[in-house]
Coordinates of C-alpha atoms in Angstrom, one line a residue:
M1 CA 61.1 40.9 323.4
A2 CA 58.5 43.5 322.9
A3 CA 59.6 43.9 319.2
E4 CA 59.2 40.1 318.7
V5 CA 55.7 40.1 320.2
Q6 CA 54.7 43.0 317.9
V7 CA 56.0 41.2 314.8
R8 CA 54.2 38.0 315.8
V9 CA 50.9 40.0 316.3
E10 CA 51.3 41.7 312.9
V11 CA 52.0 38.4 311.2
E12 CA 49.0 36.8 312.9
T13 CA 46.7 39.7 312.1
R14 CA 47.8 39.6 308.4
R15 CA 47.3 35.9 308.3
H16 CA 43.8 36.3 309.8
Q17 CA 43.0 38.9 307.1
M18 CA 44.5 36.7 304.4
F19 CA 42.6 33.5 305.3
P20 CA 39.4 34.7 307.1
V21 CA 36.6 32.2 308.1
L22 CA 33.2 33.4 306.9
G23 CA 30.2 32.9 309.1
A24 CA 26.9 31.3 308.1
S25 CA 25.3 34.7 307.5
C26 CA 28.1 35.8 305.2
I27 CA 27.9 32.5 303.2
E28 CA 24.1 33.0 302.8
R29 CA 24.8 36.5 301.4
I30 CA 27.1 34.9 298.8
R31 CA 24.8 32.1 297.8
R32 CA 22.7 34.2 295.4
F33 CA 25.9 35.0 293.4
G34 CA 27.1 31.3 293.0
S35 CA 26.2 27.7 292.5
V36 CA 26.9 24.6 294.5
R37 CA 29.7 22.3 293.1
H38 CA 30.9 18.9 294.4
Y39 CA 34.3 17.3 294.1
A40 CA 35.6 13.9 295.0
R41 CA 38.8 13.1 296.8
G42 CA 41.8 14.0 294.6
D43 CA 39.8 16.1 292.2
C44 CA 41.4 19.3 290.9
L45 CA 39.4 22.5 291.5
F46 CA 41.9 24.7 289.7
R47 CA 45.4 24.4 288.3
A48 CA 48.2 26.9 288.0
G49 CA 48.5 28.3 284.5
E50 CA 44.9 27.6 283.6
P51 CA 42.1 30.1 283.6
G52 CA 40.5 30.1 287.1
P53 CA 36.7 29.4 287.2
G54 CA 36.2 32.0 290.0
M55 CA 36.0 32.1 293.8
F56 CA 35.2 28.9 295.7
V57 CA 33.6 29.0 299.2
V58 CA 34.2 25.7 301.0
L59 CA 31.0 24.4 302.5
R60 CA 32.2 20.9 303.4
G61 CA 35.6 19.1 303.3
I62 CA 39.2 20.2 302.9
V63 CA 41.0 21.7 299.9
A64 CA 44.8 21.7 299.8
I65 CA 46.4 24.7 298.1
T66 CA 49.9 24.2 296.7
Q67 CA 52.4 26.1 294.6
R68 CA 53.9 24.3 291.6
D69 CA 56.6 25.7 289.5
G70 CA 57.5 24.8 285.9
L71 CA 60.3 22.5 287.2
G72 CA 57.7 20.2 288.9
R73 CA 58.5 21.3 292.4
V74 CA 55.4 21.5 294.7
V75 CA 55.2 23.5 297.9
P76 CA 52.2 23.3 300.2
I77 CA 50.6 26.7 301.1
E78 CA 47.4 26.1 303.0
R79 CA 44.6 23.7 303.8
Q80 CA 41.3 25.4 303.7
G81 CA 38.0 24.1 305.1
P82 CA 34.4 25.0 305.8
G83 CA 33.8 28.8 305.8
Q84 CA 37.0 29.7 304.0
F85 CA 37.2 30.9 300.4
L86 CA 39.7 30.1 297.6
A87 CA 40.6 33.0 295.3
E88 CA 43.2 35.8 294.7
I89 CA 43.2 38.8 292.4
A90 CA 43.4 36.8 289.2
Q91 CA 39.9 35.5 289.8
L92 CA 38.4 39.0 289.4
S93 CA 39.0 38.8 285.7
G94 CA 39.2 35.0 285.1
R95 CA 42.9 35.0 284.5
P96 CA 45.0 31.9 285.0
A97 CA 45.4 30.6 288.6
L98 CA 48.8 30.9 290.2
V99 CA 48.4 27.9 292.5
D100 CA 46.8 24.4 292.5
G101 CA 43.8 23.4 294.5
H102 CA 42.9 19.7 295.1
A103 CA 40.2 18.1 297.2
E104 CA 41.6 16.1 300.1
D105 CA 38.3 14.4 300.6
D106 CA 34.8 14.8 299.3
V107 CA 34.3 18.5 299.0
E108 CA 31.2 20.7 298.6
T109 CA 31.7 24.3 297.5
L110 CA 29.9 27.4 296.4
L111 CA 31.5 28.6 293.1
V112 CA 31.1 32.3 292.2
P113 CA 32.3 33.0 288.6
P114 CA 34.3 36.2 287.9
D115 CA 31.4 38.4 286.7
Q116 CA 29.3 37.4 289.7
L117 CA 32.3 37.9 292.1
R118 CA 32.6 41.5 290.9
A119 CA 28.9 41.9 291.4
L120 CA 29.1 40.5 294.9
I121 CA 32.0 42.8 295.9
I122 CA 30.0 45.8 294.8
A123 CA 26.6 44.8 296.1
E124 CA 27.9 43.6 299.5
A125 CA 30.3 46.3 300.3
D126 CA 31.4 45.3 303.8
L127 CA 31.9 41.7 302.8
G128 CA 33.5 42.7 299.5
E129 CA 36.1 44.7 301.4
R130 CA 37.1 41.6 303.4
L131 CA 37.3 39.5 300.3
V132 CA 39.3 42.0 298.3
R133 CA 41.8 42.6 301.1
A134 CA 42.4 38.9 301.5
M135 CA 42.9 38.5 297.7
I136 CA 45.4 41.3 297.6
L137 CA 47.3 39.9 300.6
R138 CA 47.4 36.5 298.9
R139 CA 48.9 38.0 295.8
V140 CA 51.5 39.9 297.8
A141 CA 52.4 36.7 299.7
L142 CA 52.9 34.8 296.4
I143 CA 55.1 37.6 295.1
E144 CA 57.1 37.7 298.4
S145 CA 57.5 33.9 298.5
G146 CA 59.6 33.9 295.3
S147 CA 58.5 30.3 294.5
S148 CA 55.3 30.8 292.4
G149 CA 54.7 31.8 288.8
P150 CA 57.2 31.3 286.0
V151 CA 60.8 30.2 286.7
L152 CA 63.4 32.4 285.2
I153 CA 66.7 30.6 284.6
G154 CA 69.8 32.5 283.6
P155 CA 73.1 34.1 284.8
P156 CA 72.7 36.5 287.7
Q157 CA 72.3 40.2 286.8
S158 CA 72.0 39.5 283.1
A159 CA 70.2 42.2 281.1
A160 CA 67.6 39.8 279.8
L161 CA 66.9 38.5 283.3
L162 CA 66.6 42.0 284.8
R163 CA 64.3 43.0 282.0
L164 CA 61.8 40.2 282.6
Q165 CA 62.0 40.6 286.4
N166 CA 61.2 44.3 286.0
F167 CA 58.3 43.5 283.6
L168 CA 56.8 40.9 286.0
R169 CA 57.3 43.0 289.1
R170 CA 55.7 46.1 287.4
N171 CA 52.7 44.0 286.5
G172 CA 52.3 42.5 290.0
H173 CA 53.0 39.0 288.9
P174 CA 55.0 36.5 291.1
Y175 CA 58.1 34.8 289.6
N176 CA 60.9 32.6 290.7
V177 CA 64.6 33.2 289.7
V178 CA 66.9 30.2 289.6
D179 CA 70.7 30.7 289.3
A180 CA 71.8 28.0 286.9
T181 CA 75.3 28.1 288.5
Q182 CA 73.8 27.0 291.8
D183 CA 71.0 24.6 290.7
A184 CA 71.7 21.3 289.0
D185 CA 68.2 20.9 287.5
A186 CA 68.3 24.4 286.1
A187 CA 71.8 23.9 284.7
A188 CA 70.7 20.7 283.0
L189 CA 67.7 22.4 281.4
L190 CA 69.8 25.3 280.2
E191 CA 72.3 23.0 278.7
Q192 CA 69.6 21.3 276.6
Y193 CA 69.0 24.7 274.8
G194 CA 72.6 25.3 273.9
E195 CA 73.5 29.0 273.8
A196 CA 70.3 30.4 275.3
E197 CA 71.0 33.4 277.6
L198 CA 67.7 33.0 279.4
L199 CA 65.1 30.3 279.8
V200 CA 61.6 30.8 281.2
V201 CA 59.5 27.8 282.3
C202 CA 55.8 28.7 282.6
P203 CA 53.5 27.1 285.2
D204 CA 52.1 24.8 282.5
G205 CA 55.5 23.5 281.7
A206 CA 56.1 25.4 278.4
V207 CA 59.7 26.5 278.0
L208 CA 60.5 29.9 276.4
V209 CA 64.0 30.7 275.1
N210 CA 65.0 34.4 275.4
P211 CA 61.4 35.5 275.3
T212 CA 60.1 39.0 274.7
D213 CA 57.8 40.6 277.3
N214 CA 54.8 39.9 275.1
A215 CA 55.7 36.3 274.5
L216 CA 56.0 35.7 278.3
A217 CA 52.7 37.5 278.9
R218 CA 50.9 35.2 276.4
C219 CA 52.5 32.1 278.0
L220 CA 51.2 33.2 281.4
G221 CA 47.8 34.2 280.2
M222 CA 48.3 37.8 281.3
V223 CA 46.7 39.1 278.2
D224 CA 43.9 37.5 276.2
T225 CA 44.0 36.7 272.5
I226 CA 40.3 36.8 271.8
E227 CA 38.7 39.1 269.2
H228 CA 36.9 42.0 270.8
G229 CA 34.2 42.7 268.3
E230 CA 31.8 44.4 270.7
L231 CA 31.4 48.2 270.8
F232 CA 32.9 49.7 273.9
D233 CA 31.9 53.0 275.5
V234 CA 35.5 53.9 276.2
V235 CA 38.9 52.7 275.1
V236 CA 41.6 54.0 277.3
V237 CA 45.1 53.9 275.7
G238 CA 47.6 53.9 278.6
A239 CA 47.4 52.5 282.1
G240 CA 49.3 55.2 284.1
P241 CA 47.5 57.2 286.8
A242 CA 45.4 59.2 284.4
G243 CA 44.3 56.1 282.4
L244 CA 43.5 54.1 285.5
A245 CA 41.6 57.0 287.0
T246 CA 39.6 57.3 283.8
A247 CA 38.9 53.6 283.8
V248 CA 37.8 53.4 287.5
Y249 CA 35.5 56.4 287.4
A250 CA 34.0 55.5 284.0
A251 CA 33.4 51.8 284.8
S252 CA 32.0 52.6 288.3
E253 CA 29.4 54.8 286.5
G254 CA 28.2 51.9 284.2
L255 CA 30.3 52.5 281.1
R256 CA 31.9 49.6 279.3
V257 CA 35.7 50.2 279.4
I258 CA 38.8 48.5 278.1
V259 CA 42.3 49.7 278.9
V260 CA 45.3 49.0 276.6
D261 CA 49.0 49.4 277.6
C262 CA 52.1 48.2 275.9
R263 CA 54.1 47.3 279.1
S264 CA 52.5 47.5 282.5
F265 CA 50.1 49.4 284.7
G266 CA 51.3 52.5 286.6
G267 CA 53.3 54.2 283.8
Q268 CA 56.3 56.3 284.9
A269 CA 54.6 56.8 288.3
G270 CA 54.6 53.0 288.9
A271 CA 58.4 53.1 289.0
S272 CA 58.6 55.9 291.7
A273 CA 60.1 54.6 294.9
R274 CA 58.0 56.9 297.1
I275 CA 55.4 59.7 296.3
E276 CA 55.2 61.9 299.4
N277 CA 53.0 64.8 298.2
Y278 CA 49.9 62.8 297.1
L279 CA 46.8 63.7 299.0
G280 CA 45.8 61.3 301.8
F281 CA 49.1 59.6 302.3
P282 CA 51.0 61.6 304.8
T283 CA 53.8 59.1 305.1
G284 CA 54.0 58.6 301.4
I285 CA 53.3 55.6 299.1
S286 CA 55.3 53.9 296.4
G287 CA 54.2 54.4 292.9
G288 CA 53.9 50.7 292.4
A289 CA 51.6 50.3 295.4
L290 CA 49.3 53.2 294.3
A291 CA 49.1 51.9 290.8
G292 CA 48.5 48.3 292.0
R293 CA 45.5 49.5 294.1
A294 CA 44.1 51.4 291.2
F295 CA 44.5 48.3 288.9
V296 CA 42.6 46.1 291.3
Q297 CA 39.9 48.8 291.7
A298 CA 39.4 49.0 288.0
Q299 CA 39.0 45.2 287.7
K300 CA 36.5 45.3 290.6
F301 CA 34.3 47.5 288.4
G302 CA 34.7 45.2 285.4
V303 CA 37.3 47.1 283.4
E304 CA 38.8 44.8 280.7
M305 CA 42.6 45.0 280.7
L306 CA 44.9 44.3 277.7
I307 CA 48.3 44.5 279.2
P308 CA 50.7 44.2 277.5
A309 CA 49.2 45.1 274.2
E310 CA 50.4 47.8 271.9
V311 CA 48.4 50.2 269.8
A312 CA 49.5 50.7 266.2
S313 CA 47.1 53.3 265.0
M314 CA 43.6 54.9 265.4
D315 CA 41.0 55.3 262.7
C316 CA 38.9 58.5 263.2
S317 CA 37.2 58.5 259.8
E318 CA 33.8 57.6 261.2
A319 CA 34.0 59.8 264.3
E320 CA 31.5 62.4 263.0
T321 CA 29.2 60.2 260.9
K322 CA 28.8 56.9 262.9
E323 CA 30.3 58.3 266.1
E324 CA 32.6 55.3 266.2
L325 CA 36.4 55.1 266.6
T326 CA 38.6 52.1 265.9
V327 CA 41.9 51.4 267.6
Q328 CA 44.2 49.0 265.8
L329 CA 46.6 46.8 267.8
T330 CA 49.9 45.6 266.6
D331 CA 48.7 42.0 266.9
G332 CA 46.1 42.7 264.3
R333 CA 43.0 43.0 266.6
R334 CA 40.7 46.0 266.3
L335 CA 38.8 47.7 269.2
R336 CA 35.6 49.6 268.3
S337 CA 34.5 52.4 270.7
R338 CA 32.2 55.3 271.0
T339 CA 35.0 57.4 272.7
V340 CA 38.8 57.1 273.1
V341 CA 40.9 58.5 275.9
I342 CA 44.5 59.2 275.1
A343 CA 46.5 58.5 278.3
S344 CA 49.6 57.1 276.6
G345 CA 51.9 59.4 278.7
A346 CA 55.5 60.1 277.8
R347 CA 58.8 58.3 277.8
Y348 CA 62.1 59.6 279.1
R349 CA 64.5 61.1 276.6
R350 CA 67.7 59.5 275.6
P351 CA 70.6 61.9 275.7
E352 CA 73.0 62.3 272.8
V353 CA 75.8 60.3 274.4
P354 CA 78.0 57.9 272.4
R355 CA 77.4 54.2 272.9
L356 CA 74.3 54.8 275.1
A357 CA 72.3 52.0 273.3
E358 CA 75.1 49.5 273.9
F359 CA 74.7 49.8 277.7
E360 CA 70.9 50.0 278.0
G361 CA 70.1 47.2 280.5
R362 CA 73.8 46.8 281.2
G363 CA 74.4 49.8 283.4
I364 CA 72.1 52.4 281.8
W365 CA 68.6 52.5 283.4
F366 CA 65.5 54.6 282.9
W367 CA 64.0 53.7 286.2
A368 CA 65.2 52.9 289.7
S369 CA 63.5 50.0 291.3
A370 CA 64.5 47.5 294.1
L371 CA 66.1 45.3 291.4
E372 CA 68.5 48.1 290.3
A373 CA 69.1 49.2 293.8
K374 CA 70.5 45.8 294.7
L375 CA 73.1 46.2 291.9
C376 CA 74.2 49.5 293.4
A377 CA 74.8 48.3 296.9
Q378 CA 77.8 50.2 298.3
Q379 CA 78.8 51.5 294.9
E380 CA 79.1 55.0 293.4
V381 CA 76.3 55.8 290.9
A382 CA 75.2 58.7 288.7
L383 CA 71.8 60.1 288.0
V384 CA 71.0 62.6 285.3
G385 CA 67.9 64.8 285.7
G386 CA 66.3 67.4 287.9
G387 CA 62.6 66.7 288.0
N388 CA 60.6 65.1 290.7
S389 CA 61.1 61.5 289.4
A390 CA 64.8 62.1 289.5
G391 CA 64.7 63.5 293.0
Q392 CA 62.6 60.5 294.2
A393 CA 65.1 58.1 292.6
A394 CA 68.1 59.9 294.1
V395 CA 66.7 59.7 297.6
F396 CA 65.8 56.0 297.1
L397 CA 69.2 55.0 295.7
S398 CA 71.0 56.9 298.4
Q399 CA 69.8 54.2 300.9
H400 CA 71.7 51.6 298.9
A401 CA 74.6 53.2 297.1
A402 CA 77.8 54.6 298.7
K403 CA 77.3 57.8 296.7
V404 CA 74.8 59.3 294.3
N405 CA 76.0 61.9 291.8
V406 CA 73.1 64.0 290.5
L407 CA 73.9 65.8 287.2
V408 CA 71.8 68.7 286.1
R409 CA 72.3 71.1 283.1
G410 CA 70.9 74.1 285.0
P411 CA 72.2 76.1 288.0
S412 CA 70.1 74.3 290.6
L413 CA 67.0 72.1 291.2
A414 CA 64.7 75.0 292.2
A415 CA 63.0 75.4 288.8
T416 CA 62.1 71.8 288.2
M417 CA 61.8 69.9 291.6
S418 CA 59.4 70.1 294.5
R419 CA 60.8 71.8 297.6
Y420 CA 60.4 68.8 299.9
L421 CA 62.6 66.7 297.6
I422 CA 65.2 69.4 297.3
D423 CA 65.4 69.6 301.1
R424 CA 65.6 65.9 301.3
I425 CA 68.5 65.8 298.9
E426 CA 70.4 68.6 300.6
A427 CA 70.0 66.7 303.9
T428 CA 71.3 63.4 302.5
P429 CA 75.1 63.3 302.9
N430 CA 75.9 60.8 300.2
I431 CA 74.1 62.7 297.4
E432 CA 76.2 65.2 295.6
L433 CA 74.7 67.7 293.2
H434 CA 76.6 68.7 290.0
P435 CA 75.0 71.8 288.5
H436 CA 75.8 72.9 284.9
T437 CA 76.9 69.4 284.1
E438 CA 76.3 67.0 281.3
L439 CA 77.1 63.3 280.6
V440 CA 79.6 63.1 277.7
D441 CA 81.1 59.6 277.6
L442 CA 80.6 56.0 278.7
H443 CA 83.3 53.4 279.4
G444 CA 83.3 49.6 279.3
D445 CA 82.5 46.6 277.2
P446 CA 78.8 45.9 276.5
A447 CA 79.3 42.2 277.2
S448 CA 80.5 42.8 280.8
G449 CA 78.6 46.1 281.3
L450 CA 79.3 49.7 282.1
N451 CA 82.4 50.4 284.2
G452 CA 82.7 54.2 284.1
A453 CA 81.5 57.5 282.8
T454 CA 82.8 61.0 282.0
W455 CA 80.8 64.2 282.6
R456 CA 81.7 67.8 281.9
C457 CA 81.0 71.1 283.5
R458 CA 79.3 73.3 280.8
R459 CA 80.7 76.5 282.3
T460 CA 84.3 75.6 282.8
G461 CA 84.8 72.7 280.4
I462 CA 86.4 70.6 283.1
E463 CA 85.8 66.9 282.7
E464 CA 85.5 64.4 285.5
Q465 CA 85.7 60.6 285.4
C466 CA 83.7 58.3 287.7
P467 CA 84.1 54.6 288.1
T468 CA 80.3 54.1 288.2
R469 CA 78.7 50.9 286.9
N470 CA 75.2 52.2 287.0
I471 CA 73.7 55.4 285.5
F472 CA 70.1 56.4 285.9
L473 CA 68.5 58.8 283.3
F474 CA 65.5 61.0 284.1
I475 CA 65.9 63.9 281.6
G476 CA 62.5 65.0 280.4
A477 CA 59.8 63.4 278.4
V478 CA 58.8 62.6 274.8
P479 CA 55.1 62.1 274.3
E480 CA 53.9 58.7 273.2
T481 CA 51.8 59.9 270.2
D482 CA 53.3 58.2 267.2
W483 CA 50.2 56.0 267.0
L484 CA 48.0 59.1 266.4
E485 CA 49.6 60.0 263.0
G486 CA 47.0 60.2 260.3
C487 CA 44.0 60.4 262.6
G488 CA 43.7 64.2 262.7
V489 CA 44.4 64.7 266.4
S490 CA 46.2 68.0 266.7
V491 CA 49.5 68.2 268.7
D492 CA 51.8 71.0 269.7
K493 CA 55.3 71.6 268.4
H494 CA 56.7 69.1 270.9
G495 CA 54.2 66.4 270.0
F496 CA 51.9 66.7 273.1
V497 CA 48.1 66.5 272.4
L498 CA 46.2 69.8 272.2
T499 CA 42.8 69.9 274.0
G500 CA 40.0 72.4 274.7
E501 CA 40.4 75.9 273.3
A502 CA 43.8 75.1 271.7
A503 CA 42.3 72.2 269.8
R504 CA 39.5 74.1 268.1
G505 CA 40.0 74.6 264.4
G506 CA 38.4 74.6 261.0
F507 CA 35.8 76.9 259.6
P508 CA 33.5 77.3 261.3
A509 CA 35.6 76.4 264.4
R510 CA 34.5 73.2 266.1
P511 CA 33.9 73.6 269.8
A512 CA 35.9 71.3 272.0
A513 CA 35.4 70.5 275.7
A514 CA 38.3 71.2 278.2
L515 CA 39.9 67.7 277.7
E516 CA 38.6 67.0 274.3
T517 CA 41.0 66.9 271.3
S518 CA 40.4 68.2 267.8
V519 CA 38.6 65.0 266.9
S520 CA 35.1 64.5 268.3
G521 CA 34.9 61.8 271.0
V522 CA 38.7 61.7 271.5
F523 CA 40.0 63.0 274.8
A524 CA 43.5 63.4 276.3
V525 CA 44.6 63.3 279.9
G526 CA 47.8 63.1 281.9
D527 CA 51.4 63.6 280.8
V528 CA 50.6 63.2 277.1
R529 CA 48.3 66.3 277.1
S530 CA 49.8 69.7 276.2
G531 CA 49.7 71.9 279.3
S532 CA 49.2 69.2 281.9
V533 CA 51.0 69.7 285.2
K534 CA 53.0 66.4 285.0
R535 CA 52.1 65.3 288.5
V536 CA 50.4 62.2 289.7
G537 CA 47.6 64.1 291.4
G538 CA 47.0 66.2 288.4
A539 CA 46.8 63.1 286.1
I540 CA 44.3 61.4 288.4
G541 CA 42.2 64.6 288.6
E542 CA 42.1 64.8 284.8
G543 CA 41.2 61.1 284.6
A544 CA 38.2 61.7 286.9
A545 CA 37.2 64.9 285.2
V546 CA 37.2 63.5 281.7
V547 CA 34.4 61.0 282.6
A548 CA 31.8 63.8 282.9
L549 CA 32.8 65.0 279.4
I550 CA 32.5 61.4 278.1
H551 CA 29.0 61.1 279.6
K552 CA 28.0 64.4 277.9
H553 CA 29.4 63.2 274.6
L554 CA 27.5 59.9 274.8
A555 CA 24.2 61.5 276.0
P556 CA 21.3 61.4 273.5
S557 CA 21.2 65.2 273.4
A558 CA 24.8 65.2 272.0
V559 CA 23.7 62.8 269.2
A560 CA 20.7 65.0 268.4
T561 CA 23.0 68.1 267.9

């Protein structure tokens, strides 16, 4: 009984925070940031899939908020009246709305457009805190409801379906999965498109057949397609912890910032089930939650986000003369900036195992999220790697799988993993460590997925077979620096970007600040930087520290010298 009361209180408290009623004094504080708008009964204030005009504060009348998926199904969410506001995180940047809003009668509102909404949140800090908290909770509720956003139609556990689910989840975007074998409408739609493995129905009704991540993002309006001809102060390439920290600190200090990432915000850290040694979170925090907060924080300060958008190259030819750099995107657009911060991170290596590519997305995984954990329920799995990311994944998977086999090439985990994770692994009965061991063979049919693996002890040569259907690979990193070729940015023998003393060169040698590369105005932070500590805290620290160096580079005195 006590537990039921506690749950009810928590739900009510969360609902109160999600749909607060603003008093007259709060509304007066908002007025200078908005303008009065009137709507007749039945008018649409905003529509799912279309760019939102901003935040509405209801002054008179009732507005009905509903969810509408691409199959035409409508679910009521809330009726909001005087003193309540209509907005969620998308309105901070004018992205498409995720729900519909219609006037139930004659309605008078105060409309605060995105740029003014950000100004309001910063200028009125206490009020802004309430607004942002409510907007975050509303986005979380939409994600948890599983009935908003695009509709994904396909066979359960298909590689294409899991890929898009992971993409949307990592970007904090709600979606709805429909099993065509259980839903007549979905089955009929799938039948219309013949042999399609996967259909996606966007909120505006557009149907995509086997879409790429980028095609889905464009359909949802997650990334803009406009030309950015303006000159930015900072282009940040990469939206992991280092890149997001750079963006937050730079934008909060008045610099014009744009962030580009080819997949999602959070980087490798965003896939971590739980980070327990990050300062200020004694009970730990998931990488996704930490990255999500930073992503919202960056938008609050006006950072422009191009996610997903891939960088093809960088032109540094005018770095010294015009003090201008150009970043070329694969879609043909060019971003001009006075400085560039390389925060593109690193990707996990792929071991030299026969048929590995055949099973990627069909039993071979390079991350361990809740989606993959469901596939492992009460099964035996294998995990290859001995770093902190591997340790976090092993502990997380052990809560779902019957057994987790951890394969490491070395004698132990001591040299590569934090002590708290080693202790956790040793204390978990269904995790077994296999030292001096390497993965050598994969079994199964790519059409049906992985159904077994063979690994070998490197000391004895003894091989062991395991009937695992899922293997997770966390075996070191390769820097994402291909796009820097031809720009003159110096890298070490492994491809990581050199900075500071190591980046100085030429005759006479050009001085370089601690996080500056061999090219003036180009900086590197986080995992992509040679000598970085490869920890979330270190990446965030570098992202904060580089902003002071950017200011120094942009200062008039720097131009004079």
